[in-house]
């Protein structure tokens, strides 16, 4: 009589959709249960967390076994891993790993992240001194033996989206140049979610610009013939994905609040660009960047009806209270242009960072 030995591994797999359909509509959290023991669950108490540049934030994450009050089985060490998700769903950026007493942080998160550990099942991640690049979605993964589960938390930053094109004019930036252009102006390239939120808040711009996922889009709140047709519906228009090296467009940048003082320099005379740079330096500051004038206007309500030089050679002025001769129709950062640096005379906006 022959005897047969069967090794049976039973598993149960199911998917749960996210409740937030704006940026996670195509994702599923897949749970895998090995054997018949209590299932390991990872839960984020909040799906979205809001903060600002320079602040501290806690991304919530807790783990436990279903139908029990225990955090772990006790037979395996718990491994906690935090990663940042990217627009490419196949790639993740390592942020922090903990197992037992061992801790490791990665990249520009080094020295800025730690576990909260308010209880034995608390895997929440604390991020200190937040920078613009911290914006995005984070995955908390807990592994115990053959079991693991994940939760996703979105970190949103208070800030402002603004369109940007260089002195060369519209549609002169490939994707990589667009990223650098935003960084040069104290900002980062905006995500679709950030542009969408800006559109919902009234941003209307007829020039297409790069976004962080490599797509090219533009927001229209007032449909008109020159911007896709006057009979179209308002929305964020999508040009699709283009060659990051060869295709050229403008860019939408995102910036947040700053740790410093933005101000119009009171000076007895108007200045050339070089004189403006030196005047700010003499005042213990630097000539302000485009991202800083937008942040001061949007987040601080800064209002000044004087056109002034900025670091990129453009001349602009921020109006929070529309009035005659000063943007009578809307609150905006008004753009004068890129004047001749050697011969045109204007005031200057300066920025002094706090220590």
Short mmCIF file of C-alpha atoms in Angstrom, two decimals, residues 149-289:
data_model
loop_
_atom_site.label_atom_id
_atom_site.label_comp_id
_atom_site.label_asym_id
_atom_site.label_seq_id
_atom_site.Cartn_x
_atom_site.Cartn_y
_atom_site.Cartn_z
CA UNK A 149 0.62 43.86 6.40
CA UNK A 150 0.82 47.49 5.29
CA UNK A 151 -0.93 50.82 5.65
CA UNK A 152 -0.50 53.99 3.58
CA UNK A 153 -0.45 57.56 4.95
CA UNK A 154 -0.35 60.72 2.86
CA UNK A 155 1.67 63.70 4.09
CA UNK A 156 0.29 66.96 2.69
CA UNK A 157 1.99 70.33 3.10
CA UNK A 158 0.37 73.72 3.37
CA UNK A 159 1.64 75.75 0.44
CA UNK A 160 1.04 77.31 -2.95
CA UNK A 161 1.38 76.15 -6.56
CA UNK A 162 2.62 78.64 -9.14
CA UNK A 163 3.39 78.44 -12.86
CA UNK A 164 6.95 79.18 -13.91
CA UNK A 165 8.79 79.82 -17.17
CA UNK A 166 12.35 81.13 -17.55
CA UNK A 167 13.71 84.27 -19.20
CA UNK A 168 13.83 82.39 -22.52
CA UNK A 169 10.03 82.38 -22.60
CA UNK A 170 7.27 79.79 -22.57
CA UNK A 171 7.86 76.13 -23.41
CA UNK A 172 11.62 76.10 -22.97
CA UNK A 173 12.13 73.50 -20.21
CA UNK A 174 12.53 69.76 -20.50
CA UNK A 175 11.51 67.75 -17.43
CA UNK A 176 14.94 67.78 -15.78
CA UNK A 177 15.41 71.51 -16.38
CA UNK A 178 11.93 72.07 -14.97
CA UNK A 179 12.89 70.29 -11.74
CA UNK A 180 16.01 72.45 -11.38
CA UNK A 181 14.08 75.63 -12.21
CA UNK A 182 11.71 74.97 -9.29
CA UNK A 183 14.57 74.17 -6.91
CA UNK A 184 16.30 77.42 -7.90
CA UNK A 185 13.17 79.30 -6.85
CA UNK A 186 12.86 77.72 -3.38
CA UNK A 187 10.27 75.17 -4.48
CA UNK A 188 9.79 71.69 -5.93
CA UNK A 189 7.96 70.52 -9.03
CA UNK A 190 4.28 70.16 -8.13
CA UNK A 191 2.33 66.90 -8.07
CA UNK A 192 -1.00 66.40 -9.81
CA UNK A 193 -2.81 66.43 -6.46
CA UNK A 194 -1.24 69.79 -5.60
CA UNK A 195 -2.18 71.26 -8.98
CA UNK A 196 -5.70 69.87 -8.65
CA UNK A 197 -6.10 71.46 -5.22
CA UNK A 198 -4.79 74.76 -6.62
CA UNK A 199 -7.31 74.55 -9.46
CA UNK A 200 -10.12 73.98 -6.99
CA UNK A 201 -8.90 77.11 -5.19
CA UNK A 202 -9.12 79.15 -8.38
CA UNK A 203 -5.82 78.74 -10.24
CA UNK A 204 -6.33 79.42 -13.95
CA UNK A 205 -3.37 79.19 -16.32
CA UNK A 206 -3.38 78.60 -20.06
CA UNK A 207 0.21 77.38 -20.48
CA UNK A 208 0.89 73.65 -20.05
CA UNK A 209 3.51 72.68 -17.49
CA UNK A 210 5.40 69.65 -16.24
CA UNK A 211 4.26 67.86 -13.08
CA UNK A 212 6.29 65.55 -10.85
CA UNK A 213 4.95 62.37 -12.45
CA UNK A 214 6.22 63.43 -15.88
CA UNK A 215 2.82 64.45 -17.19
CA UNK A 216 2.05 67.84 -18.77
CA UNK A 217 -1.15 69.57 -17.65
CA UNK A 218 -2.73 72.96 -17.04
CA UNK A 219 -5.67 74.25 -14.91
CA UNK A 220 -8.61 76.13 -16.40
CA UNK A 221 -11.33 77.68 -14.24
CA UNK A 222 -12.62 80.09 -16.94
CA UNK A 223 -12.93 78.23 -20.28
CA UNK A 224 -12.12 80.41 -23.29
CA UNK A 225 -11.33 79.97 -26.95
CA UNK A 226 -7.57 80.34 -26.58
CA UNK A 227 -7.42 77.69 -23.85
CA UNK A 228 -9.12 74.61 -25.23
CA UNK A 229 -12.36 76.27 -26.28
CA UNK A 230 -14.94 78.43 -24.53
CA UNK A 231 -17.57 75.69 -24.57
CA UNK A 232 -15.45 73.20 -22.63
CA UNK A 233 -15.90 72.50 -18.93
CA UNK A 234 -13.47 73.83 -16.31
CA UNK A 235 -10.83 71.38 -15.14
CA UNK A 236 -7.20 70.33 -15.21
CA UNK A 237 -6.38 69.65 -18.86
CA UNK A 238 -4.01 66.75 -19.47
CA UNK A 239 -1.54 66.66 -22.37
CA UNK A 240 -0.36 63.22 -21.26
CA UNK A 241 3.18 61.96 -20.73
CA UNK A 242 5.98 63.28 -22.91
CA UNK A 243 9.68 62.65 -23.53
CA UNK A 244 11.43 64.03 -20.43
CA UNK A 245 14.60 64.86 -22.38
CA UNK A 246 13.26 66.26 -25.64
CA UNK A 247 9.83 67.73 -24.93
CA UNK A 248 9.71 71.30 -23.67
CA UNK A 249 7.03 73.02 -21.62
CA UNK A 250 6.66 75.33 -18.64
CA UNK A 251 6.47 73.92 -15.11
CA UNK A 252 4.20 74.11 -12.09
CA UNK A 253 6.15 74.53 -8.86
CA UNK A 254 5.09 74.08 -5.25
CA UNK A 255 6.43 75.90 -2.20
CA UNK A 256 5.49 76.17 1.45
CA UNK A 257 6.07 78.65 4.25
CA UNK A 258 9.60 79.74 5.11
CA UNK A 259 11.67 80.48 8.18
CA UNK A 260 12.60 84.07 7.51
CA UNK A 261 11.42 87.54 6.56
CA UNK A 262 10.26 88.52 3.08
CA UNK A 263 10.11 92.27 2.47
CA UNK A 264 10.28 95.11 -0.05
CA UNK A 265 13.48 97.05 0.55
CA UNK A 266 12.94 100.75 1.13
CA UNK A 267 15.67 102.43 -0.93
CA UNK A 268 16.09 106.08 -1.98
CA UNK A 269 16.44 105.20 -5.68
CA UNK A 270 15.33 102.59 -8.17
CA UNK A 271 17.95 99.95 -9.00
CA UNK A 272 19.40 97.86 -11.79
CA UNK A 273 19.43 94.12 -11.17
CA UNK A 274 23.05 94.05 -9.93
CA UNK A 275 22.43 97.04 -7.68
CA UNK A 276 19.35 95.29 -6.30
CA UNK A 277 21.36 92.17 -5.43
CA UNK A 278 23.96 94.27 -3.62
CA UNK A 279 21.33 96.34 -1.80
CA UNK A 280 19.80 93.19 -0.27
CA UNK A 281 23.24 91.90 0.74
CA UNK A 282 24.05 95.23 2.35
CA UNK A 283 20.82 94.93 4.33
CA UNK A 284 21.88 91.51 5.67
CA UNK A 285 19.62 89.58 3.31
CA UNK A 286 19.50 88.08 -0.18
CA UNK A 287 17.43 88.99 -3.17
CA UNK A 288 14.17 87.03 -2.86
CA UNK A 289 13.19 84.09 -5.05
#
